[in-house]
Amino acid sequence: MHIPDGYLGPQTYMPFWAASLVSWSIALKKVKKELSAKEIPYVSMAAAFSFLIMMFNIPIPGGTTGHAVGAGIIAILLGPWTAVIAVSVVLIIQAIVFGDGGITAIGANCFNMGVVMPFVSYWVFKLVGGGAAKGPKPYVAAFLSGYVGLTVAALLTAIEFGIQPLIAQGADGRPLYGPYPLSIAVPAMALEHLFLFSILEGVVTLLLLKYFLKSESSLIYTLRAKEG
Amino acid sequence: MKNEIPDFLLSKPHLQSSVVTDGASRISFLDKGVGDLSRLIKTTYIQWETAEKNGFFQNLDARVKVLFLLLFVIIVSVKQTLLPEVIIAGFVCILAALSRLSLISFYKRVVFFGFIFGFLVALPSALNIVSHGEIVLPVIHLPQSYDFLMYHIPETIGFTRHGLEGVVMLTLRVLNSLALSVLVIYTTPFVQIIKALKSLKVPDLFLMILTLSYKYIFIFVQTVEHIHLAKKAKTIQTNAGEERNWVAGRIAYLFRKTSIRCEEVFDGMTARGFTGDVVLYAHRKMTKKDVIAGSILLVVGVGLLML
C-alpha cells in the first residue's frame, strides 16, 4: 500500500502533500498541548513500535504474507493525533532511508495510512466499543477498528490510483501516471484488503488490545479518555 | 515396561527454522521477519560507510543534496517523454560513479525495487484489456469476446504499443526516483539530512521525533533479535497458531518495554540539560564549492525541465 514515485501525477501528490502538512501541523500542536515534555520521546517510541509491527510478515492462507500497519492500535492506545505523528514519521523514514514508498508520494501515503486510518480506527473503536473494558465488546470493537481503518485507507489509495488515467493523459490518450482505471484499481485493492490484509490488521489489533486490557489497561488512551 | 519418556521427545522433531506444509519446507515467518530486520541493519551500516567516503556527493552540503533530490524527483514526475528520463538516468549514474559508490550494489538495490514496483506491477496494464491501440505482441486467442459488467475481454489478448510505452515510461520513472533517493541516502548521514530539513523550516519538534524514532528503530530491532534468539534456544516444537500468539504477546511486551525505555531516555535527556524546549543546532555556512556544485545541479535541472 506504500505508493511509489511515478504512480501519482503532480495534480494528485501536491494536494495530498498540502493535506498532510496541515494534518501534521494540527497534530504537532495537539501533541505539544496534550503531552508533557516527558512524554514527547514516547511519540518516537510509538513510531519505532509501528515500524516493527510493519516488519512482522505473517503467513496468510494461500501462500502469501501480509503485515499490519498498526495505525489502529496506536490510535486506540495513544490517541489519534499521536498516531498521526507516529505513523507519518515511520512512513517518512521508510521512504527516505529504506526506499519503501516514493518521496513525491509521502503526502499521499501519510494521508492514507497516517491520517485517515488512525481516525477511522479510533472512531470505529469508540462507536462499537462505547468505552467498555469488559466482555466481548472491546474485542469486537478492536477487530472492526483495524479492519475498517485499513479497508478505508486501501480504498482511498485505490481511488488515488484509479483517477490517474482520468486526470493525466498524453496527447495520444495514453495515461501519464498510474495506468489502471477505477474499474480495476478499486476492485483489486478492495478484494485483497476485504478478504486478507484488513482481517490481518483486525486480528493484530484485537490480539494487542487483549494483551493490554489484561495486563496494562491503564495505558489505553481510549479508555482513559472515557474515564476522564 | 511402561514408556516414561515424555511425548514431545518421542515425536519427530523438525527444524525450528522451517515450517513443513504438504511436504514442502518453508522458512518460518518469524525467522523471515527477523532475517528482514537483520538485513535492514546491514543495509543501514552500508549506507553509513558509503556516506563517509571521500566522493563528490559526500563532500557537498546536505542542504544542496536535499534540494537536489526534491527538484529532481519533481522533474522525473513531470516529464512526459522518454528522452529526459534516459538523460536523468545517465546523470545519476555519473554522479554515483563520481561519489565512488559501488555501481553494482547501487543498481542492485535500485533495479530490485524498480523491477517490482515499476515493471511487474505495471506490465498487465500493457494488455489490450486496459490499454487501447495496436497489438504488437499477441498472448492468447479466445473463441469469442466476452462482456460482463463494465469489463470487455477481447477475442485476442495481447500487449499494445501504447501500453508497452507506458510501462517503459513508468518503470523509468520509478527507477530514476529510486536512484535519486538511494544516491542521496548513500552519500549523506541521517543526522545531516535532519539538519538540512531544519533549514527547510521543518519544525524542530517534528525533527526531534523523527531523529529519536530512527534511533529507537535500531535499538528495538536488536531487542527483537534477542527475544527471538532466546525463544529459539528454549523451544523444541511449535506451530503457526502458537507463533502468532507469541508474536502478538512479544509486540505488546515490546510496547511496554518501549515505555520503560522512554522514561530512561527522558531522565538521560534531563540530566543533559533538556528543559522541554526543542532546539536543533543550525547548519554551518555553505562553502564556495557547495554553491558552485549547487548551481551546476540547478542548471542541469532547469535544462531538463525545458527539454
PDB file of N, CA and C in Angstrom, chain B residues 14-65:
ATOM      1  N   HIS B  14      11.202 -31.250  14.092  1.00  0.00           N
ATOM      2  CA  HIS B  14      11.528 -30.591  12.816  1.00  0.00           C
ATOM      3  C   HIS B  14      12.316 -29.337  13.119  1.00  0.00           C
ATOM      4  N   LEU B  15      13.040 -28.926  12.132  1.00  0.00           N
ATOM      5  CA  LEU B  15      13.881 -27.747  12.338  1.00  0.00           C
ATOM      6  C   LEU B  15      13.022 -26.552  12.698  1.00  0.00           C
ATOM      7  N   GLN B  16      13.453 -25.800  13.686  1.00  0.00           N
ATOM      8  CA  GLN B  16      12.647 -24.640  14.081  1.00  0.00           C
ATOM      9  C   GLN B  16      12.638 -23.550  13.023  1.00  0.00           C
ATOM     10  N   SER B  17      13.663 -23.606  12.178  1.00  0.00           N
ATOM     11  CA  SER B  17      13.735 -22.538  11.179  1.00  0.00           C
ATOM     12  C   SER B  17      12.828 -22.824   9.987  1.00  0.00           C
ATOM     13  N   SER B  18      12.098 -23.953  10.055  1.00  0.00           N
ATOM     14  CA  SER B  18      11.236 -24.232   8.914  1.00  0.00           C
ATOM     15  C   SER B  18       9.861 -24.704   9.359  1.00  0.00           C
ATOM     16  N   VAL B  19       8.878 -24.413   8.553  1.00  0.00           N
ATOM     17  CA  VAL B  19       7.522 -24.899   8.809  1.00  0.00           C
ATOM     18  C   VAL B  19       7.197 -25.842   7.667  1.00  0.00           C
ATOM     19  N   VAL B  20       6.856 -27.086   7.999  1.00  0.00           N
ATOM     20  CA  VAL B  20       6.637 -28.058   6.929  1.00  0.00           C
ATOM     21  C   VAL B  20       5.157 -28.128   6.611  1.00  0.00           C
ATOM     22  N   THR B  21       4.823 -27.843   5.369  1.00  0.00           N
ATOM     23  CA  THR B  21       3.425 -27.882   4.949  1.00  0.00           C
ATOM     24  C   THR B  21       3.336 -28.706   3.672  1.00  0.00           C
ATOM     25  N   ASP B  22       2.498 -29.727   3.668  1.00  0.00           N
ATOM     26  CA  ASP B  22       2.308 -30.584   2.496  1.00  0.00           C
ATOM     27  C   ASP B  22       3.643 -31.072   1.927  1.00  0.00           C
ATOM     28  N   GLY B  23       4.519 -31.461   2.791  1.00  0.00           N
ATOM     29  CA  GLY B  23       5.804 -31.988   2.335  1.00  0.00           C
ATOM     30  C   GLY B  23       6.791 -30.928   1.905  1.00  0.00           C
ATOM     31  N   ALA B  24       6.358 -29.676   1.842  1.00  0.00           N
ATOM     32  CA  ALA B  24       7.274 -28.615   1.409  1.00  0.00           C
ATOM     33  C   ALA B  24       7.804 -27.879   2.635  1.00  0.00           C
ATOM     34  N   SER B  25       9.080 -27.630   2.634  1.00  0.00           N
ATOM     35  CA  SER B  25       9.674 -26.937   3.770  1.00  0.00           C
ATOM     36  C   SER B  25       9.824 -25.451   3.453  1.00  0.00           C
ATOM     37  N   ARG B  26       9.294 -24.624   4.357  1.00  0.00           N
ATOM     38  CA  ARG B  26       9.396 -23.186   4.136  1.00  0.00           C
ATOM     39  C   ARG B  26       9.984 -22.526   5.360  1.00  0.00           C
ATOM     40  N   ILE B  27      10.638 -21.395   5.166  1.00  0.00           N
ATOM     41  CA  ILE B  27      11.221 -20.681   6.301  1.00  0.00           C
ATOM     42  C   ILE B  27      10.092 -20.105   7.136  1.00  0.00           C
ATOM     43  N   SER B  28      10.183 -20.252   8.463  1.00  0.00           N
ATOM     44  CA  SER B  28       9.139 -19.742   9.344  1.00  0.00           C
ATOM     45  C   SER B  28       9.017 -18.227   9.194  1.00  0.00           C
ATOM     46  N   PHE B  29       7.784 -17.740   9.313  1.00  0.00           N
ATOM     47  CA  PHE B  29       7.575 -16.293   9.123  1.00  0.00           C
ATOM     48  C   PHE B  29       8.318 -15.481  10.165  1.00  0.00           C
ATOM     49  N   LEU B  30       8.522 -16.109  11.345  1.00  0.00           N
ATOM     50  CA  LEU B  30       9.261 -15.395  12.394  1.00  0.00           C
ATOM     51  C   LEU B  30      10.716 -15.233  11.997  1.00  0.00           C
ATOM     52  N   ASP B  31      11.311 -16.364  11.522  1.00  0.00           N
ATOM     53  CA  ASP B  31      12.706 -16.305  11.090  1.00  0.00           C
ATOM     54  C   ASP B  31      12.857 -15.318   9.941  1.00  0.00           C
ATOM     55  N   LYS B  32      11.872 -15.340   9.056  1.00  0.00           N
ATOM     56  CA  LYS B  32      11.933 -14.451   7.897  1.00  0.00           C
ATOM     57  C   LYS B  32      11.875 -12.992   8.357  1.00  0.00           C
ATOM     58  N   GLY B  33      10.940 -12.725   9.290  1.00  0.00           N
ATOM     59  CA  GLY B  33      10.802 -11.364   9.806  1.00  0.00           C
ATOM     60  C   GLY B  33      12.083 -10.882  10.471  1.00  0.00           C
ATOM     61  N   VAL B  34      12.662 -11.756  11.305  1.00  0.00           N
ATOM     62  CA  VAL B  34      13.898 -11.371  11.995  1.00  0.00           C
ATOM     63  C   VAL B  34      15.040 -11.243  10.989  1.00  0.00           C
ATOM     64  N   GLY B  35      15.029 -12.133   9.968  1.00  0.00           N
ATOM     65  CA  GLY B  35      16.039 -12.033   8.898  1.00  0.00           C
ATOM     66  C   GLY B  35      15.928 -10.699   8.185  1.00  0.00           C
ATOM     67  N   ASP B  36      14.685 -10.252   7.912  1.00  0.00           N
ATOM     68  CA  ASP B  36      14.466  -8.944   7.262  1.00  0.00           C
ATOM     69  C   ASP B  36      15.024  -7.821   8.132  1.00  0.00           C
ATOM     70  N   LEU B  37      14.809  -7.956   9.445  1.00  0.00           N
ATOM     71  CA  LEU B  37      15.309  -6.925  10.364  1.00  0.00           C
ATOM     72  C   LEU B  37      16.834  -6.867  10.327  1.00  0.00           C
ATOM     73  N   SER B  38      17.477  -8.048  10.278  1.00  0.00           N
ATOM     74  CA  SER B  38      18.940  -8.078  10.222  1.00  0.00           C
ATOM     75  C   SER B  38      19.442  -7.445   8.934  1.00  0.00           C
ATOM     76  N   ARG B  39      18.752  -7.756   7.831  1.00  0.00           N
ATOM     77  CA  ARG B  39      19.152  -7.185   6.539  1.00  0.00           C
ATOM     78  C   ARG B  39      19.029  -5.657   6.565  1.00  0.00           C
ATOM     79  N   LEU B  40      17.986  -5.205   7.266  1.00  0.00           N
ATOM     80  CA  LEU B  40      17.753  -3.763   7.376  1.00  0.00           C
ATOM     81  C   LEU B  40      18.940  -3.077   8.070  1.00  0.00           C
ATOM     82  N   ILE B  41      19.416  -3.704   9.151  1.00  0.00           N
ATOM     83  CA  ILE B  41      20.560  -3.134   9.867  1.00  0.00           C
ATOM     84  C   ILE B  41      21.794  -3.153   8.967  1.00  0.00           C
ATOM     85  N   LYS B  42      21.966  -4.278   8.235  1.00  0.00           N
ATOM     86  CA  LYS B  42      23.135  -4.409   7.358  1.00  0.00           C
ATOM     87  C   LYS B  42      23.108  -3.292   6.287  1.00  0.00           C
ATOM     88  N   THR B  43      21.918  -3.110   5.686  1.00  0.00           N
ATOM     89  CA  THR B  43      21.789  -2.069   4.651  1.00  0.00           C
ATOM     90  C   THR B  43      22.156  -0.709   5.219  1.00  0.00           C
ATOM     91  N   THR B  44      21.694  -0.444   6.434  1.00  0.00           N
ATOM     92  CA  THR B  44      21.956   0.875   7.020  1.00  0.00           C
ATOM     93  C   THR B  44      23.443   1.043   7.329  1.00  0.00           C
ATOM     94  N   TYR B  45      24.095  -0.031   7.785  1.00  0.00           N
ATOM     95  CA  TYR B  45      25.537   0.068   8.025  1.00  0.00           C
ATOM     96  C   TYR B  45      26.275   0.392   6.733  1.00  0.00           C
ATOM     97  N   ILE B  46      25.835  -0.251   5.622  1.00  0.00           N
ATOM     98  CA  ILE B  46      26.466   0.020   4.319  1.00  0.00           C
ATOM     99  C   ILE B  46      26.297   1.503   3.983  1.00  0.00           C
ATOM    100  N   GLN B  47      25.078   2.027   4.236  1.00  0.00           N
ATOM    101  CA  GLN B  47      24.813   3.448   3.961  1.00  0.00           C
ATOM    102  C   GLN B  47      25.743   4.344   4.783  1.00  0.00           C
ATOM    103  N   TRP B  48      25.904   3.998   6.069  1.00  0.00           N
ATOM    104  CA  TRP B  48      26.767   4.819   6.928  1.00  0.00           C
ATOM    105  C   TRP B  48      28.203   4.803   6.415  1.00  0.00           C
ATOM    106  N   GLU B  49      28.641   3.624   5.937  1.00  0.00           N
ATOM    107  CA  GLU B  49      30.016   3.505   5.429  1.00  0.00           C
ATOM    108  C   GLU B  49      30.205   4.317   4.161  1.00  0.00           C
ATOM    109  N   THR B  50      29.276   4.173   3.210  1.00  0.00           N
ATOM    110  CA  THR B  50      29.436   4.890   1.937  1.00  0.00           C
ATOM    111  C   THR B  50      29.310   6.399   2.134  1.00  0.00           C
ATOM    112  N   ALA B  51      28.527   6.806   3.143  1.00  0.00           N
ATOM    113  CA  ALA B  51      28.362   8.247   3.395  1.00  0.00           C
ATOM    114  C   ALA B  51      29.658   8.869   3.921  1.00  0.00           C
ATOM    115  N   GLU B  52      30.571   8.034   4.433  1.00  0.00           N
ATOM    116  CA  GLU B  52      31.840   8.548   4.969  1.00  0.00           C
ATOM    117  C   GLU B  52      32.942   8.599   3.914  1.00  0.00           C
ATOM    118  N   LYS B  53      32.681   8.062   2.710  1.00  0.00           N
ATOM    119  CA  LYS B  53      33.721   8.036   1.665  1.00  0.00           C
ATOM    120  C   LYS B  53      34.050   9.453   1.195  1.00  0.00           C
ATOM    121  N   ASN B  54      35.221   9.571   0.558  1.00  0.00           N
ATOM    122  CA  ASN B  54      35.623  10.886   0.074  1.00  0.00           C
ATOM    123  C   ASN B  54      35.235  11.019  -1.397  1.00  0.00           C
ATOM    124  N   GLY B  55      33.954  11.211  -1.655  1.00  0.00           N
ATOM    125  CA  GLY B  55      33.477  11.324  -3.035  1.00  0.00           C
ATOM    126  C   GLY B  55      32.826  12.678  -3.286  1.00  0.00           C
ATOM    127  N   PHE B  56      32.382  12.877  -4.532  1.00  0.00           N
ATOM    128  CA  PHE B  56      31.816  14.175  -4.927  1.00  0.00           C
ATOM    129  C   PHE B  56      30.589  14.543  -4.095  1.00  0.00           C
ATOM    130  N   PHE B  57      29.620  13.654  -4.014  1.00  0.00           N
ATOM    131  CA  PHE B  57      28.382  13.982  -3.307  1.00  0.00           C
ATOM    132  C   PHE B  57      28.573  14.013  -1.794  1.00  0.00           C
ATOM    133  N   GLN B  58      29.476  13.139  -1.290  1.00  0.00           N
ATOM    134  CA  GLN B  58      29.707  13.100   0.156  1.00  0.00           C
ATOM    135  C   GLN B  58      30.254  14.429   0.664  1.00  0.00           C
ATOM    136  N   ASN B  59      31.027  15.126  -0.196  1.00  0.00           N
ATOM    137  CA  ASN B  59      31.649  16.371   0.246  1.00  0.00           C
ATOM    138  C   ASN B  59      30.735  17.593   0.104  1.00  0.00           C
ATOM    139  N   LEU B  60      29.543  17.363  -0.431  1.00  0.00           N
ATOM    140  CA  LEU B  60      28.614  18.502  -0.597  1.00  0.00           C
ATOM    141  C   LEU B  60      27.798  18.734   0.665  1.00  0.00           C
ATOM    142  N   ASP B  61      27.343  19.965   0.829  1.00  0.00           N
ATOM    143  CA  ASP B  61      26.463  20.313   1.956  1.00  0.00           C
ATOM    144  C   ASP B  61      25.134  19.550   1.805  1.00  0.00           C
ATOM    145  N   ALA B  62      24.621  19.040   2.928  1.00  0.00           N
ATOM    146  CA  ALA B  62      23.384  18.228   2.877  1.00  0.00           C
ATOM    147  C   ALA B  62      22.205  19.029   2.317  1.00  0.00           C
ATOM    148  N   ARG B  63      22.190  20.357   2.536  1.00  0.00           N
ATOM    149  CA  ARG B  63      21.076  21.173   2.017  1.00  0.00           C
ATOM    150  C   ARG B  63      21.035  21.120   0.496  1.00  0.00           C
ATOM    151  N   VAL B  64      22.240  21.167  -0.113  1.00  0.00           N
ATOM    152  CA  VAL B  64      22.316  21.104  -1.584  1.00  0.00           C
ATOM    153  C   VAL B  64      21.747  19.767  -2.056  1.00  0.00           C
ATOM    154  N   LYS B  65      22.101  18.682  -1.327  1.00  0.00           N
ATOM    155  CA  LYS B  65      21.652  17.347  -1.748  1.00  0.00           C
ATOM    156  C   LYS B  65      20.144  17.171  -1.563  1.00  0.00           C
TER     157      LYS B  65
END
